[in-house]
Short mmCIF file of C-alpha atoms and ligand atoms in Angstrom, two decimals:
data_model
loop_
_atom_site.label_atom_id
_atom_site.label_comp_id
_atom_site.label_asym_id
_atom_site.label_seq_id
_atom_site.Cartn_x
_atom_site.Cartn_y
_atom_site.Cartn_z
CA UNK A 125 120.94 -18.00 -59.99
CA UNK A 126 118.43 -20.02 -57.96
CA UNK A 127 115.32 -21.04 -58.68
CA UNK A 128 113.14 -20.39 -55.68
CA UNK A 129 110.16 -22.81 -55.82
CA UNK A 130 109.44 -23.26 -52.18
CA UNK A 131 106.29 -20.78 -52.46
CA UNK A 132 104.36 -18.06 -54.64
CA UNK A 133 105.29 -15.91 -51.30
CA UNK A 134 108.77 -15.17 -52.32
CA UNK A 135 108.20 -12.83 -55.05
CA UNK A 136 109.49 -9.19 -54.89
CA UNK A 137 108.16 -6.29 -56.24
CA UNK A 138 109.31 -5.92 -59.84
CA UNK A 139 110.47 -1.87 -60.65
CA UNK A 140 107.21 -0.90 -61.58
CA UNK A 141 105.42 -1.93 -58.59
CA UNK A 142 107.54 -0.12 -56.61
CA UNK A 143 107.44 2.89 -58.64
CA UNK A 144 103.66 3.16 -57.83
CA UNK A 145 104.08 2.35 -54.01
CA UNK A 146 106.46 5.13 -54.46
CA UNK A 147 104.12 7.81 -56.09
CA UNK A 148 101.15 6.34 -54.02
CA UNK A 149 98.61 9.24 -52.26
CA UNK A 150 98.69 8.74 -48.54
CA UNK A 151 96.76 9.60 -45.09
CA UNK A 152 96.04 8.05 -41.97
CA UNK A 153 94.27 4.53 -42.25
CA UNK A 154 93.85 4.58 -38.65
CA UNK A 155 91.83 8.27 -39.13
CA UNK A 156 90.52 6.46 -42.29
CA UNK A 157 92.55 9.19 -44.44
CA UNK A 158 94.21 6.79 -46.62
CA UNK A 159 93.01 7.14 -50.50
CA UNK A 160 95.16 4.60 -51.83
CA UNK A 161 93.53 2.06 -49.18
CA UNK A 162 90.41 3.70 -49.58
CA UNK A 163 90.76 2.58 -53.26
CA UNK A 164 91.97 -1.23 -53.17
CA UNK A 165 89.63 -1.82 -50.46
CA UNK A 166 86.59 -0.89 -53.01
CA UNK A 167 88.30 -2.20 -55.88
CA UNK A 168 88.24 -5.47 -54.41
CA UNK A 169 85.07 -5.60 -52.47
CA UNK A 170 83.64 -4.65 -56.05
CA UNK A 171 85.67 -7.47 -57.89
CA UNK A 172 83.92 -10.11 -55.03
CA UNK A 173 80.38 -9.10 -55.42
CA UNK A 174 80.72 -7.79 -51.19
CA UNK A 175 79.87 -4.40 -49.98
CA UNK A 176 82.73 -3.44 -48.26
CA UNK A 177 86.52 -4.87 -47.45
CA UNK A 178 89.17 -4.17 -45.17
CA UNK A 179 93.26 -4.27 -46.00
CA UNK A 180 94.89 -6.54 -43.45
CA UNK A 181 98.68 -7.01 -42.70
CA UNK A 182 98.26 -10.97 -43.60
CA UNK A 183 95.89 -13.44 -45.01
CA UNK A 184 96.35 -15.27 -41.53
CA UNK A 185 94.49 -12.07 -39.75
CA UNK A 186 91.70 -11.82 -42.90
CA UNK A 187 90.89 -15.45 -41.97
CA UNK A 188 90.94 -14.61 -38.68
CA UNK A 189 88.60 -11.82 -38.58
CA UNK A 190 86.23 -13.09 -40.55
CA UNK A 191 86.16 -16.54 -38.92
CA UNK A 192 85.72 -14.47 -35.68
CA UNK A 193 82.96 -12.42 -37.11
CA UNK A 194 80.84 -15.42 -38.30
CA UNK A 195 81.23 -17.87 -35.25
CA UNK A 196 81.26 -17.01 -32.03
CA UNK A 197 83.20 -18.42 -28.77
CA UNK A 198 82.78 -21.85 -28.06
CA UNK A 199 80.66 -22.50 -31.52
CA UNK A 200 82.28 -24.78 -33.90
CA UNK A 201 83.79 -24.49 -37.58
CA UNK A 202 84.02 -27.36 -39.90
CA UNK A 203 86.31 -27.71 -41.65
CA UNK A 204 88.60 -29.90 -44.51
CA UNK A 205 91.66 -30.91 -42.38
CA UNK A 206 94.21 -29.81 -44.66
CA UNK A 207 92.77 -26.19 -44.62
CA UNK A 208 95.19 -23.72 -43.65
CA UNK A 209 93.09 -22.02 -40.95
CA UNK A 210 93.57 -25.43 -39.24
CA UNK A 211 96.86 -26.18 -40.00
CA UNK A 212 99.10 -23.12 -40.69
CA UNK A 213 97.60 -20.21 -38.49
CA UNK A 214 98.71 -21.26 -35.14
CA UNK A 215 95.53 -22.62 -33.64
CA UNK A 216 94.67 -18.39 -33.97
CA UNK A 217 90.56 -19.65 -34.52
CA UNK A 218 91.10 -21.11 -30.80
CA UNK A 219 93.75 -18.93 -28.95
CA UNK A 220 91.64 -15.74 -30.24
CA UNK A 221 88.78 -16.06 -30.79
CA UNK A 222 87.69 -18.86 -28.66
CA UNK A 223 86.53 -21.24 -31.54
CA UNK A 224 86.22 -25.18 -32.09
CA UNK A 225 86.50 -26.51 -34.71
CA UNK A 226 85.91 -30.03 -35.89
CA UNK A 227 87.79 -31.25 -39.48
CA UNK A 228 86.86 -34.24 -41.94
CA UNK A 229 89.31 -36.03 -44.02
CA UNK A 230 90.42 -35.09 -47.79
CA UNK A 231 92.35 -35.81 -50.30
CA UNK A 232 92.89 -32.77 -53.02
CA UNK A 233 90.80 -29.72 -50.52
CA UNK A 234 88.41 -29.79 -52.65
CA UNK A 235 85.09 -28.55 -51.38
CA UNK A 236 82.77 -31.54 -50.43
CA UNK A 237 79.15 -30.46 -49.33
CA UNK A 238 78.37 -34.10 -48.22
CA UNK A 239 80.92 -33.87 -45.93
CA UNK A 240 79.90 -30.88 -44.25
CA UNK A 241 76.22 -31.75 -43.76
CA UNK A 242 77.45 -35.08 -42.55
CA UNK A 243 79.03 -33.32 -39.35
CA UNK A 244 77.22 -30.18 -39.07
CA UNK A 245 74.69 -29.66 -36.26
CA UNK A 246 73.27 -25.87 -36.54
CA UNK A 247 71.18 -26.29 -33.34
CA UNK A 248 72.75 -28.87 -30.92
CA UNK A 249 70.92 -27.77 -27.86
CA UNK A 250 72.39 -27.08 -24.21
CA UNK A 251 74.47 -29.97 -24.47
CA UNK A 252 76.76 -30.12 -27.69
CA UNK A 253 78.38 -27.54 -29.64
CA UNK A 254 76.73 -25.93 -32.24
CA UNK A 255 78.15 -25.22 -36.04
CA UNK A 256 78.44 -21.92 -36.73
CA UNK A 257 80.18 -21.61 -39.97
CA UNK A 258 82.34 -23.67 -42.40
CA UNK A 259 85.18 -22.61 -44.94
CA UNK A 260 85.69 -23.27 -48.04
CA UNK A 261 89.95 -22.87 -49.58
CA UNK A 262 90.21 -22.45 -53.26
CA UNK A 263 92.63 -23.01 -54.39
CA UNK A 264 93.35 -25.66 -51.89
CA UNK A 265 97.26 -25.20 -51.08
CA UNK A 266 98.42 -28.08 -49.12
CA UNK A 267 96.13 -29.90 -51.56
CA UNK A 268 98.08 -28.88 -54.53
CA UNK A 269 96.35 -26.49 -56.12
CA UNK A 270 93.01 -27.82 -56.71
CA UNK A 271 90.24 -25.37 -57.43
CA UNK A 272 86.45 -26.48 -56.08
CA UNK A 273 84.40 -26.23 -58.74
CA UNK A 274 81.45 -23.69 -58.36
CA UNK A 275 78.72 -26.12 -58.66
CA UNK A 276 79.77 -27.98 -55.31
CA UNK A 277 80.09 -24.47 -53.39
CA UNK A 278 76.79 -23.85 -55.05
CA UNK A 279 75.13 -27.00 -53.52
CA UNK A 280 77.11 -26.12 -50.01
CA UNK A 281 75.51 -23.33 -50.21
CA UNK A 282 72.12 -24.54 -50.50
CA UNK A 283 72.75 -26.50 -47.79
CA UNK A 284 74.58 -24.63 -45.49
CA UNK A 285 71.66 -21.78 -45.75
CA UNK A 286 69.35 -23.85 -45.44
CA UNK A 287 70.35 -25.14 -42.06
CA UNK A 288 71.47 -21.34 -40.90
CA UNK A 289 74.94 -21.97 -41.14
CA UNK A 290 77.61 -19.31 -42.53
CA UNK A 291 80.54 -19.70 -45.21
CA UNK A 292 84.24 -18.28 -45.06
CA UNK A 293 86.10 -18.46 -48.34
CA UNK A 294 89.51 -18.44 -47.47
CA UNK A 295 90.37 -17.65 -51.15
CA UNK A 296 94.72 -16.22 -50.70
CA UNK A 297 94.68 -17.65 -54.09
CA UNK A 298 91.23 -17.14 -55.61
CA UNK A 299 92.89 -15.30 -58.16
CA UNK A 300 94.62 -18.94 -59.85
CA UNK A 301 90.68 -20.26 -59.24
CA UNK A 302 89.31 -17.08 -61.07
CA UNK A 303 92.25 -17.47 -63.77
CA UNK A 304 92.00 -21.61 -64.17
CA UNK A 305 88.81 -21.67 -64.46
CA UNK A 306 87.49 -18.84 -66.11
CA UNK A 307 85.12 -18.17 -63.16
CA UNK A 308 83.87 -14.62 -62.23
CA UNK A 309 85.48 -14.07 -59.23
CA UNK A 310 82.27 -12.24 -57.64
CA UNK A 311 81.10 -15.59 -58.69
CA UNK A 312 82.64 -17.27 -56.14
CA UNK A 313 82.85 -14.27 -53.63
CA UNK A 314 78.62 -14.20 -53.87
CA UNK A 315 78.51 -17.37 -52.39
CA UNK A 316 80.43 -16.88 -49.37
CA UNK A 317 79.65 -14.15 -46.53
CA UNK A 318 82.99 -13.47 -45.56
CA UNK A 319 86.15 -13.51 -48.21
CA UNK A 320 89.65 -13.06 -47.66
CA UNK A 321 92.18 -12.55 -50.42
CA UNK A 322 96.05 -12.05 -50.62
CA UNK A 323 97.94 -9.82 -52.59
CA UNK A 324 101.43 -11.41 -51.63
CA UNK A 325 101.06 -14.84 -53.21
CA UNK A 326 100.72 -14.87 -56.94
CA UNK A 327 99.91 -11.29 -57.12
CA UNK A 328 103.29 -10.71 -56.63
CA UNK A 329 102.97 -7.97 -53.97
CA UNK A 330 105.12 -7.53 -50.72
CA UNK A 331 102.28 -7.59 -47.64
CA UNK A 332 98.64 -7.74 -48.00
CA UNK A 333 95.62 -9.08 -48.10
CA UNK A 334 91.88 -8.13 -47.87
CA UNK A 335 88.42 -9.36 -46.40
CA UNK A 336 85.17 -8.88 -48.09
CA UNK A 337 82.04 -8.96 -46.37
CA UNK A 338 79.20 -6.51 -45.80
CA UNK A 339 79.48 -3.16 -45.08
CA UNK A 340 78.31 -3.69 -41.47
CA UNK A 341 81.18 -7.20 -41.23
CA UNK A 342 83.68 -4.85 -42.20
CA UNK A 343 83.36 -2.13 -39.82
CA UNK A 344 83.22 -4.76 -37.17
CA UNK A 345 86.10 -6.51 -38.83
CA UNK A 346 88.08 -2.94 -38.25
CA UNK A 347 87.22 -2.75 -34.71
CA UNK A 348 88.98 -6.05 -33.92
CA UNK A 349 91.62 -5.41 -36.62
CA UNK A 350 92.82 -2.33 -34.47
CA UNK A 351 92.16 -4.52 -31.30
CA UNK A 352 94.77 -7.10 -32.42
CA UNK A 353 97.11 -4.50 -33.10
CA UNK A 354 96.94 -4.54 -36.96
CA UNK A 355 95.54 -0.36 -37.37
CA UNK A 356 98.43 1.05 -39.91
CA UNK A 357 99.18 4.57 -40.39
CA UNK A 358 100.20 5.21 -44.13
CA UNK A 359 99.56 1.93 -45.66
CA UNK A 360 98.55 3.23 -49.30
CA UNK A 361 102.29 2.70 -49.70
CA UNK A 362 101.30 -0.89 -49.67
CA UNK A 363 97.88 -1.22 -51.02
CA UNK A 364 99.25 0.75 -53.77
CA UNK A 365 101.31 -2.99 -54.69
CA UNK A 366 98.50 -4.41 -54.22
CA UNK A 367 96.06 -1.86 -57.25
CA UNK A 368 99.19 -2.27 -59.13
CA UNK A 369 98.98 -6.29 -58.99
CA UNK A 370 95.32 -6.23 -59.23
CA UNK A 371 95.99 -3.90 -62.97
CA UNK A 372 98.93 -6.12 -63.92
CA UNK A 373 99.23 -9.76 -62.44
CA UNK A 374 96.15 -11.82 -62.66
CA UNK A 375 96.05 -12.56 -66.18
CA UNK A 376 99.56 -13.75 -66.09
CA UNK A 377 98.77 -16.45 -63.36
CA UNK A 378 98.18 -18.23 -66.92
CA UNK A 379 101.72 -18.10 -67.14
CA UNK A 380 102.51 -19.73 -64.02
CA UNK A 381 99.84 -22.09 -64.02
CA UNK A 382 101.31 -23.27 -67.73
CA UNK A 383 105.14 -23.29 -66.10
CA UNK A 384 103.76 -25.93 -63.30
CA UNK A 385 102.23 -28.11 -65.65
CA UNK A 386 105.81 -28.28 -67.86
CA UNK A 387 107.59 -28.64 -65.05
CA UNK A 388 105.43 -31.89 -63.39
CA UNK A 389 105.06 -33.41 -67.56
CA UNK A 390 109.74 -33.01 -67.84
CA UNK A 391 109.67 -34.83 -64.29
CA UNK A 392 106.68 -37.04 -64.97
CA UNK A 393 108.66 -38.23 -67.94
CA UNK A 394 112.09 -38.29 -66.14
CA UNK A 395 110.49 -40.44 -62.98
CA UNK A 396 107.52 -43.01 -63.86
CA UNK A 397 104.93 -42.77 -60.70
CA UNK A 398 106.17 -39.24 -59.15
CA UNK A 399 103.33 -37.25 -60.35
CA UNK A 400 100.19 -37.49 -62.76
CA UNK A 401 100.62 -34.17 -64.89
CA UNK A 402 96.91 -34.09 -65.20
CA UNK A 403 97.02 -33.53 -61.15
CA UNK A 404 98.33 -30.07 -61.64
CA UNK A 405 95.49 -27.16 -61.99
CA UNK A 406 97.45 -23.99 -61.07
CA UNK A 407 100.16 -22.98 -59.73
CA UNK A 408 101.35 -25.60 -57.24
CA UNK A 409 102.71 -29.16 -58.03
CA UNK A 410 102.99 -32.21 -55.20
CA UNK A 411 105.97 -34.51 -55.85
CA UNK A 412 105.70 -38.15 -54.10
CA UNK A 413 109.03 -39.05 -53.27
CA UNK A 414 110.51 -41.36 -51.44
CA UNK A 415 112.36 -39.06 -49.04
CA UNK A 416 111.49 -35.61 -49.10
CA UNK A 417 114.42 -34.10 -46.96
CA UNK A 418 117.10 -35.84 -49.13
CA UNK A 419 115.36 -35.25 -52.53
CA UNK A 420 115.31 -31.38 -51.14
CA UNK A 421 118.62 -31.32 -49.87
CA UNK A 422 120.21 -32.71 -53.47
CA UNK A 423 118.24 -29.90 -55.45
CA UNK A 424 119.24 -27.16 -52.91
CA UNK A 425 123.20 -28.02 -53.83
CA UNK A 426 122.34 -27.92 -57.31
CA UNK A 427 120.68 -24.23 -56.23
CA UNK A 428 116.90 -25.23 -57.00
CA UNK A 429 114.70 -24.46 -53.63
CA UNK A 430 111.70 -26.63 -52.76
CA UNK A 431 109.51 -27.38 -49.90
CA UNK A 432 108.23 -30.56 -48.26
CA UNK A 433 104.43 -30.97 -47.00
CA UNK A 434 105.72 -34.04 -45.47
CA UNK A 435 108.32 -36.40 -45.39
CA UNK A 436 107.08 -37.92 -48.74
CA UNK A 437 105.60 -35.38 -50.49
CA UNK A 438 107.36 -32.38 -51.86
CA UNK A 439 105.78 -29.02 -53.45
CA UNK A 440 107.02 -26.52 -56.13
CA UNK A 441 105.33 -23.42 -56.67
CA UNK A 442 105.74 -21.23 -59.57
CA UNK A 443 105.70 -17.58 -59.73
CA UNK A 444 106.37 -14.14 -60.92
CA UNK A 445 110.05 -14.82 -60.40
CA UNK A 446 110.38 -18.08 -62.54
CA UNK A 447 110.88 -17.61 -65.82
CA UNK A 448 110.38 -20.88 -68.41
CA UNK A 449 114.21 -21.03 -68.53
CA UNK A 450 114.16 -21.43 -64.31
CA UNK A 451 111.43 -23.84 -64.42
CA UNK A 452 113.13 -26.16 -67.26
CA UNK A 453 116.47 -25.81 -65.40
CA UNK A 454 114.33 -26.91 -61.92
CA UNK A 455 113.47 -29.87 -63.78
CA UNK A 456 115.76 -31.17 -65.04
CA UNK A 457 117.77 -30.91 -61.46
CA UNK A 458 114.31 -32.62 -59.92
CA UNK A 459 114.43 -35.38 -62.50
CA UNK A 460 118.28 -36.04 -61.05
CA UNK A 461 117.49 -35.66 -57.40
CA UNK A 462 114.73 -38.05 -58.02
CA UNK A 463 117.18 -41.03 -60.11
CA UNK A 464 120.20 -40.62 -57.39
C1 PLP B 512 99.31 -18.00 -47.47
C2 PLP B 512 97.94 -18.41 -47.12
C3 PLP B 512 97.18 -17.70 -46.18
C4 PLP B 512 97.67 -16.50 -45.40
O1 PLP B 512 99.00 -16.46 -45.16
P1 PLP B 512 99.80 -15.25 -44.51
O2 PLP B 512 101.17 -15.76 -44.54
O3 PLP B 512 99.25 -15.06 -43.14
O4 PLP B 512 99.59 -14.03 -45.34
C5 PLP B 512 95.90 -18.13 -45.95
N1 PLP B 512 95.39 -19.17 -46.60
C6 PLP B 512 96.07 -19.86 -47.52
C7 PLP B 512 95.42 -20.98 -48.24
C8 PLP B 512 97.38 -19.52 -47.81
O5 PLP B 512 98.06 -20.21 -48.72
#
């Protein structure tokens, strides 16, 4: 069997997810008729502390919409440059919604407040570009993992309101935040004024995700989600994966987040200087290797999948789908990619 590490994205629905998408009440989201989205869509704006949320296709369009609700054309984000609305939505913030954005350097994602109010500039004037908003990932994925500790969105915060400027919490795995840390997640979800979640990472469901904001966001939110083509018809199918994930797989991100750590201590051992165990915070560990593609290739014959950020950094993500069994046997064939 293999071991499918490359991302928490992978999962599929176990039996009992799919027997509530199957017995799921339906309508017309489009007419607003759905109950089942009608449901998840308070459940979660509830769990964040927000008025109101909306059920999107992907966490790529939540982003989206609420980047394009809280900055608008030609104003400027800031942002870390790892953050996936920079890097891994397609330059959408630009090609839709007519956004800048300028980035500052970082090492884990974590959220850094000095950084921000280092390049913001709320009020340039006729003659520069003004900061709208800012966004804050957690936990960071192309940083590994990392969760931002709420004290440092807290002083962003400050900041940030101070000086009129808005904050997007693009939180697809708040959930491994919320579980890691023991944080409320309307905790975090207070602090921001837009949210967006996803139900198809560690949760474990097929498609989803959701974005919090106020009740008057939201209803501007589904305006442009229809625009861009993302109104669905009977889609309590789905968000019923997504009440049964919320019910049944966020405590048991403990599990995964436990499974990464054993699986970066058996290589750490294996491999002096790969990876510091004490690096790993959730569910995502970063490997430094030598050479990424051939490290990958010799675990893919051995039938253990993982990705590459970059030519010398590899990432393993563990989920619903890896048992401790998997993740020792993924190991062990890491710790022998890694001596060949
Ligand atoms: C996966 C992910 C998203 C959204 O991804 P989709 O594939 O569009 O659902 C957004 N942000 C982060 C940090 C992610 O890891």
């Amino acid at each position: 069997m293999t071991v499918d590490l490359r991302s928490d994205t992978v999962t599929r629905p176990t039996s009992a997810m799919r027997a509530a998408m199957a017995e799921a009440p339906v309508g017309d989201d489009v007419y607003g008729e759905d109950p089942t989205v009608a449901e998840l869509e308070r459940r979660v704006a509830e769990l964040l502390g927000h008025e109101a949320a909306v059920f999107t296709p992907t966490g790529s369009m939540a982003n989206q919409l609420g980047l394009r609700l809280l900055v608008a054309p030609g104003q400027e984000l800031i942002c870390d440059d790892a953050a996936h609305v920079v890097r891994a939505e397609l330059g959408a913030a630009a090609a839709v919604s007519g956004i800048t954005t300028r980035t500052f350097p970082t090492a884990a994602g974590r959220c850094d407040p000095e950084a921000v109010a280092a390049l913001m500039r709320p009020d340039a004037g006729p003659y520069m570009v003004s900061t709208s908003a800012t966004v804050v990932e957690n936990t960071h994925n192309f940083g590994g993992g990392t969760v931002s500790p709420l004290d440092d969105i807290r002083r962003l915060r400050k900041i940030t309101s101070d000086a009129g400027v808005r904050m997007h919490l693009d939180g697809a795995r708040i959930w491994n935040a919320h579980v890691a840390s023991g944080t409320p997640l309307s905790s975090y979800g207070e602090l921001f004024d837009t949210v967006s979640v996803c139900l198809s990472k560690g949760l474990g469901a097929p498609v989803g995700s959701v974005l919090a904001s106020s009740a008057e966001r939201v209803a501007e939110a589904r305006v442009w989600r229809k625009r861009l083509g993302g109104g669905m018809r009977q889609v309590g199918i789905l968000a019923a994966a997504g009440l049964h994930a919320l019910d049944h797989h966020v405590d048991r991100l403990a599990d995964d987040h436990a499974r990464a750590k054993r699986l970066a201590e058996v290589v750490a051992e294996g491999v002096a200087g790969s990876i510091d165990p004490g690096s790993v915070e959730t569910n995502i560990v970063v490997l430094e290797v030598p050479d990424a593609a051939r490290v990958m290739a010799r675990c893919r014959e051995q039938d253990v999948l993982v990705g590459a950020l970059d030519s010398r950094h590899l990432r393993a993500v563990t989920h619903l789908d890896v048992d401790d069994e998997a993740v020792d046997r993924a190991a062990r064939v890491l710790v022998s990619a890694l001596r060949a």
